[in-house]
Amino acid sequence: MHTISVENYLKAIYHLEQRDGGRVKTKSIAGALDISLPSVTSMLKSLSADDLVVYERYKGVTLSESGRLAALKVVRKHRLIELFLVSTLDYSWDEVHHEAERLEHAISDDLAARIESFLDFPQFDPHGDPIPAADGTLPSREAHALPLSSLASGSMACLERVLDQDPELLRHLTRIGLVPGARVSILEVLPFDGQVNLNIEGSDEPTSVSRALSNILIVTPL
Ligand SMILES: [Zn+2]
């Protein structure tokens, strides 16, 4: 077991790699974890000594194979906990991230495996994020998935995933019915600011989604 701090670093680097693709800058890690640059640098040296990251000064950092597996293990626990809370304890999807941030460090691999089996080996959490298997493999759906912002008017799509867990945003999405599984048809994409006007199946009124929001809503075209 790694310390909570080490787990949070590995997880942050994993998410930043996913977001930015490739090497992660020290500054991005400092921003994500709200920690000073010198502290991040000294932690990266220690992670590198433990062979969890590959770190070159001024070039940034990537996870080593063992670092990646350790990060995926934390991500796995986080997402299983979120789904467990939503499906068994009536939490809503905007309430679970905060709980999972703490519990992900507390539960054993065995408890995670039992939750996974109790939930019948789910592939995605309530936000549509893929749940890594115990060996670190990720379910693939990502091949056809793309941000809502890349669709043209007239197309139809199913919402798969929301790339932000801000509770206020999630409650807003719940209110307008834009939750994973929702089917939408694009009425219009405004050329000057990228606002998307769309119909959500089951609602009478069209909805508009800002450019920024449409970038973090991941859909599969139908
Ligand atoms: Zn979460």
CSV table of C-alpha atoms and ligand atoms in Angstrom, one decimal:
chain,number,residue,atom,x,y,z
A,1,MET,CA,0.0,0.0,0.0
A,2,HIS,CA,1.2,3.5,-0.8
A,3,THR,CA,0.5,6.5,1.4
A,4,ILE,CA,-2.6,8.6,0.6
A,5,SER,CA,-0.4,11.4,-0.7
A,6,VAL,CA,1.4,9.1,-3.1
A,7,GLU,CA,-1.9,7.7,-4.3
A,8,ASN,CA,-3.2,11.2,-4.9
A,9,TYR,CA,-0.1,12.1,-6.9
A,10,LEU,CA,-0.3,9.0,-9.1
A,11,LYS,CA,-4.0,9.5,-9.7
A,12,ALA,CA,-3.6,13.2,-10.6
A,13,ILE,CA,-0.8,12.3,-13.0
A,14,TYR,CA,-3.0,9.6,-14.5
A,15,HIS,CA,-5.9,12.0,-15.1
A,16,LEU,CA,-3.6,14.7,-16.5
A,17,GLU,CA,-2.0,12.2,-18.9
A,18,GLN,CA,-5.6,11.3,-20.0
A,19,ARG,CA,-6.5,14.9,-20.4
A,20,ASP,CA,-3.4,16.4,-22.0
A,21,GLY,CA,-2.0,13.3,-23.7
A,22,GLY,CA,1.7,12.5,-23.1
A,23,ARG,CA,4.1,14.1,-20.5
A,24,VAL,CA,2.6,16.0,-17.6
A,25,LYS,CA,4.1,19.3,-16.5
A,26,THR,CA,5.1,19.8,-12.9
A,27,LYS,CA,3.0,23.0,-13.0
A,28,SER,CA,-0.1,21.1,-14.0
A,29,ILE,CA,0.3,18.7,-11.0
A,30,ALA,CA,0.8,21.6,-8.7
A,31,GLY,CA,-2.4,23.2,-10.0
A,32,ALA,CA,-4.5,20.0,-9.9
A,33,LEU,CA,-3.4,19.2,-6.3
A,34,ASP,CA,-3.1,22.8,-5.1
A,35,ILE,CA,0.4,22.1,-3.8
A,36,SER,CA,3.5,24.3,-4.3
A,37,LEU,CA,5.9,23.7,-7.1
A,38,PRO,CA,8.9,22.9,-4.8
A,39,SER,CA,6.8,20.3,-2.9
A,40,VAL,CA,5.7,18.7,-6.2
A,41,THR,CA,9.3,18.6,-7.5
A,42,SER,CA,10.5,16.8,-4.4
A,43,MET,CA,7.6,14.3,-4.4
A,44,LEU,CA,8.4,13.6,-8.1
A,45,LYS,CA,12.0,12.8,-7.2
A,46,SER,CA,10.8,10.4,-4.6
A,47,LEU,CA,8.2,8.8,-6.9
A,48,SER,CA,11.0,8.4,-9.5
A,49,ALA,CA,13.3,6.8,-6.9
A,50,ASP,CA,10.5,4.3,-6.2
A,51,ASP,CA,10.2,3.6,-9.9
A,52,LEU,CA,6.5,4.9,-10.0
A,53,VAL,CA,7.2,7.7,-12.5
A,54,VAL,CA,9.7,8.6,-15.1
A,55,TYR,CA,10.8,12.1,-14.3
A,56,GLU,CA,13.1,14.4,-16.2
A,57,ARG,CA,13.6,17.9,-15.0
A,58,TYR,CA,12.1,20.5,-17.4
A,59,LYS,CA,10.5,17.7,-19.5
A,60,GLY,CA,7.8,16.7,-17.2
A,61,VAL,CA,6.7,13.3,-15.9
A,62,THR,CA,4.9,10.1,-17.1
A,63,LEU,CA,3.8,7.1,-15.0
A,64,SER,CA,5.9,4.0,-15.1
A,65,GLU,CA,4.2,0.7,-15.7
A,66,SER,CA,4.0,0.1,-11.9
A,67,GLY,CA,2.9,3.7,-11.3
A,68,ARG,CA,0.1,3.3,-13.9
A,69,LEU,CA,-1.2,0.1,-12.3
A,70,ALA,CA,-1.1,1.7,-8.8
A,71,ALA,CA,-3.0,4.8,-10.2
A,72,LEU,CA,-5.6,2.5,-11.9
A,73,LYS,CA,-6.1,0.7,-8.7
A,74,VAL,CA,-7.1,3.9,-6.9
A,75,VAL,CA,-9.3,5.0,-9.9
A,76,ARG,CA,-11.0,1.5,-9.8
A,77,LYS,CA,-11.8,1.8,-6.1
A,78,HIS,CA,-13.1,5.4,-6.6
A,79,ARG,CA,-15.5,4.5,-9.4
A,80,LEU,CA,-16.7,1.3,-7.8
A,81,ILE,CA,-17.5,3.2,-4.6
A,82,GLU,CA,-19.4,5.9,-6.6
A,83,LEU,CA,-21.5,3.3,-8.3
A,84,PHE,CA,-22.1,1.4,-5.1
A,85,LEU,CA,-23.3,4.5,-3.3
A,86,VAL,CA,-25.7,5.4,-6.1
A,87,SER,CA,-27.0,1.9,-6.7
A,88,THR,CA,-27.4,0.7,-3.1
A,89,LEU,CA,-27.6,3.7,-0.8
A,90,ASP,CA,-29.7,6.1,-2.9
A,91,TYR,CA,-26.9,8.7,-3.3
A,92,SER,CA,-27.3,10.9,-6.4
A,93,TRP,CA,-24.5,11.2,-8.8
A,94,ASP,CA,-23.6,14.7,-7.6
A,95,GLU,CA,-23.0,13.5,-4.0
A,96,VAL,CA,-20.6,10.6,-4.5
A,97,HIS,CA,-17.4,12.1,-5.8
A,98,HIS,CA,-16.6,13.7,-2.5
A,99,GLU,CA,-17.2,10.5,-0.5
A,100,ALA,CA,-15.2,8.4,-3.0
A,101,GLU,CA,-12.2,10.8,-2.8
A,102,ARG,CA,-11.8,9.7,0.8
A,103,LEU,CA,-12.9,6.1,0.7
A,104,GLU,CA,-10.7,5.2,-2.3
A,105,HIS,CA,-7.7,5.2,0.0
A,106,ALA,CA,-9.4,3.2,2.8
A,107,ILE,CA,-10.8,0.1,1.2
A,108,SER,CA,-8.8,-3.0,0.5
A,109,ASP,CA,-8.4,-4.7,-2.9
A,110,ASP,CA,-10.5,-7.5,-1.6
A,111,LEU,CA,-13.4,-5.2,-0.6
A,112,ALA,CA,-13.2,-3.5,-4.0
A,113,ALA,CA,-13.4,-7.0,-5.6
A,114,ARG,CA,-16.4,-7.9,-3.5
A,115,ILE,CA,-18.2,-4.6,-4.4
A,116,GLU,CA,-17.5,-5.3,-8.0
A,117,SER,CA,-18.9,-8.7,-7.8
A,118,PHE,CA,-21.9,-7.5,-5.8
A,119,LEU,CA,-22.7,-5.0,-8.6
A,120,ASP,CA,-22.3,-7.8,-11.2
A,121,PHE,CA,-19.0,-6.5,-12.7
A,122,PRO,CA,-20.1,-3.1,-14.0
A,123,GLN,CA,-18.1,-1.4,-16.7
A,124,PHE,CA,-19.0,2.3,-16.0
A,125,ASP,CA,-19.6,4.5,-13.0
A,126,PRO,CA,-22.5,6.9,-12.6
A,127,HIS,CA,-20.7,9.6,-14.5
A,128,GLY,CA,-20.0,7.2,-17.4
A,129,ASP,CA,-16.3,6.8,-16.6
A,130,PRO,CA,-14.9,3.4,-17.3
A,131,ILE,CA,-14.1,1.2,-14.3
A,132,PRO,CA,-10.7,-0.5,-14.5
A,133,ALA,CA,-10.7,-4.3,-13.9
A,134,ALA,CA,-8.5,-5.7,-11.1
A,135,ASP,CA,-5.6,-6.2,-13.6
A,136,GLY,CA,-5.8,-2.6,-14.8
A,137,THR,CA,-7.6,-3.2,-18.1
A,138,LEU,CA,-10.3,-0.7,-19.1
A,139,PRO,CA,-13.5,-1.4,-20.8
A,140,SER,CA,-13.5,0.1,-24.3
A,141,ARG,CA,-16.3,2.3,-25.6
A,142,GLU,CA,-14.1,5.2,-26.2
A,143,ALA,CA,-13.5,4.3,-29.9
A,144,HIS,CA,-16.7,5.9,-31.1
A,145,ALA,CA,-17.2,8.4,-28.3
A,146,LEU,CA,-16.5,12.0,-28.9
A,147,PRO,CA,-17.5,15.4,-27.4
A,148,LEU,CA,-20.9,16.8,-28.1
A,149,SER,CA,-19.2,19.9,-29.5
A,150,SER,CA,-18.0,17.9,-32.5
A,151,LEU,CA,-21.4,16.9,-33.7
A,152,ALA,CA,-23.1,18.7,-36.6
A,153,SER,CA,-26.7,19.9,-36.6
A,154,GLY,CA,-29.2,17.1,-37.5
A,155,SER,CA,-27.2,14.4,-35.8
A,156,MET,CA,-28.5,12.2,-33.0
A,157,ALA,CA,-26.4,10.9,-30.1
A,158,CYS,CA,-26.5,9.2,-26.7
A,159,LEU,CA,-24.8,10.8,-23.7
A,160,GLU,CA,-22.2,8.4,-22.3
A,161,ARG,CA,-20.0,10.4,-20.0
A,162,VAL,CA,-19.5,13.7,-18.2
A,163,LEU,CA,-15.9,14.8,-17.8
A,164,ASP,CA,-16.5,16.9,-14.7
A,165,GLN,CA,-17.8,16.0,-11.3
A,166,ASP,CA,-18.7,19.5,-10.0
A,167,PRO,CA,-21.9,18.8,-7.9
A,168,GLU,CA,-23.5,22.0,-9.1
A,169,LEU,CA,-22.9,21.2,-12.8
A,170,LEU,CA,-24.2,17.6,-12.2
A,171,ARG,CA,-27.4,18.9,-10.5
A,172,HIS,CA,-28.0,21.3,-13.4
A,173,LEU,CA,-27.6,18.4,-15.9
A,174,THR,CA,-30.1,16.3,-13.8
A,175,ARG,CA,-32.6,19.2,-13.9
A,176,ILE,CA,-32.5,19.4,-17.7
A,177,GLY,CA,-32.4,15.6,-18.2
A,178,LEU,CA,-28.9,15.4,-19.6
A,179,VAL,CA,-27.7,12.3,-17.8
A,180,PRO,CA,-25.8,9.3,-19.1
A,181,GLY,CA,-28.1,7.3,-21.3
A,182,ALA,CA,-30.1,10.4,-22.5
A,183,ARG,CA,-30.6,10.6,-26.2
A,184,VAL,CA,-30.3,14.0,-27.9
A,185,SER,CA,-30.8,15.4,-31.3
A,186,ILE,CA,-28.8,18.4,-32.4
A,187,LEU,CA,-30.9,21.2,-33.8
A,188,GLU,CA,-28.3,23.8,-34.4
A,189,VAL,CA,-24.7,24.7,-33.6
A,190,LEU,CA,-24.3,28.5,-33.5
A,191,PRO,CA,-21.3,29.3,-35.7
A,192,PHE,CA,-20.2,32.4,-33.8
A,193,ASP,CA,-19.9,31.0,-30.3
A,194,GLY,CA,-20.4,27.2,-30.7
A,195,GLN,CA,-23.5,27.1,-28.5
A,196,VAL,CA,-25.4,23.9,-29.2
A,197,ASN,CA,-29.2,23.9,-29.3
A,198,LEU,CA,-30.6,20.4,-28.9
A,199,ASN,CA,-33.6,18.3,-28.1
A,200,ILE,CA,-33.4,15.8,-25.2
A,201,GLU,CA,-35.6,12.8,-25.7
A,202,GLY,CA,-38.6,13.0,-23.3
A,203,SER,CA,-38.5,16.8,-22.8
A,204,ASP,CA,-40.8,19.2,-24.7
A,205,GLU,CA,-38.6,22.2,-24.8
A,206,PRO,CA,-35.3,22.5,-26.7
A,207,THR,CA,-32.2,23.1,-24.5
A,208,SER,CA,-29.1,25.0,-25.2
A,209,VAL,CA,-25.6,24.0,-24.1
A,210,SER,CA,-22.6,26.3,-24.1
A,211,ARG,CA,-19.5,25.5,-26.0
A,212,ALA,CA,-17.5,24.9,-22.8
A,213,LEU,CA,-20.1,22.4,-21.5
A,214,SER,CA,-20.5,20.7,-24.9
A,215,ASN,CA,-16.7,19.9,-24.8
A,216,ILE,CA,-17.0,17.9,-21.6
A,217,LEU,CA,-20.2,15.9,-22.6
A,218,ILE,CA,-19.0,12.7,-24.2
A,219,VAL,CA,-21.5,11.1,-26.6
A,220,THR,CA,-21.7,8.2,-29.1
A,221,PRO,CA,-23.4,9.2,-32.3
A,222,LEU,CA,-26.5,7.1,-33.2
B,1,ZN,ZN,-15.5,10.7,-8.8
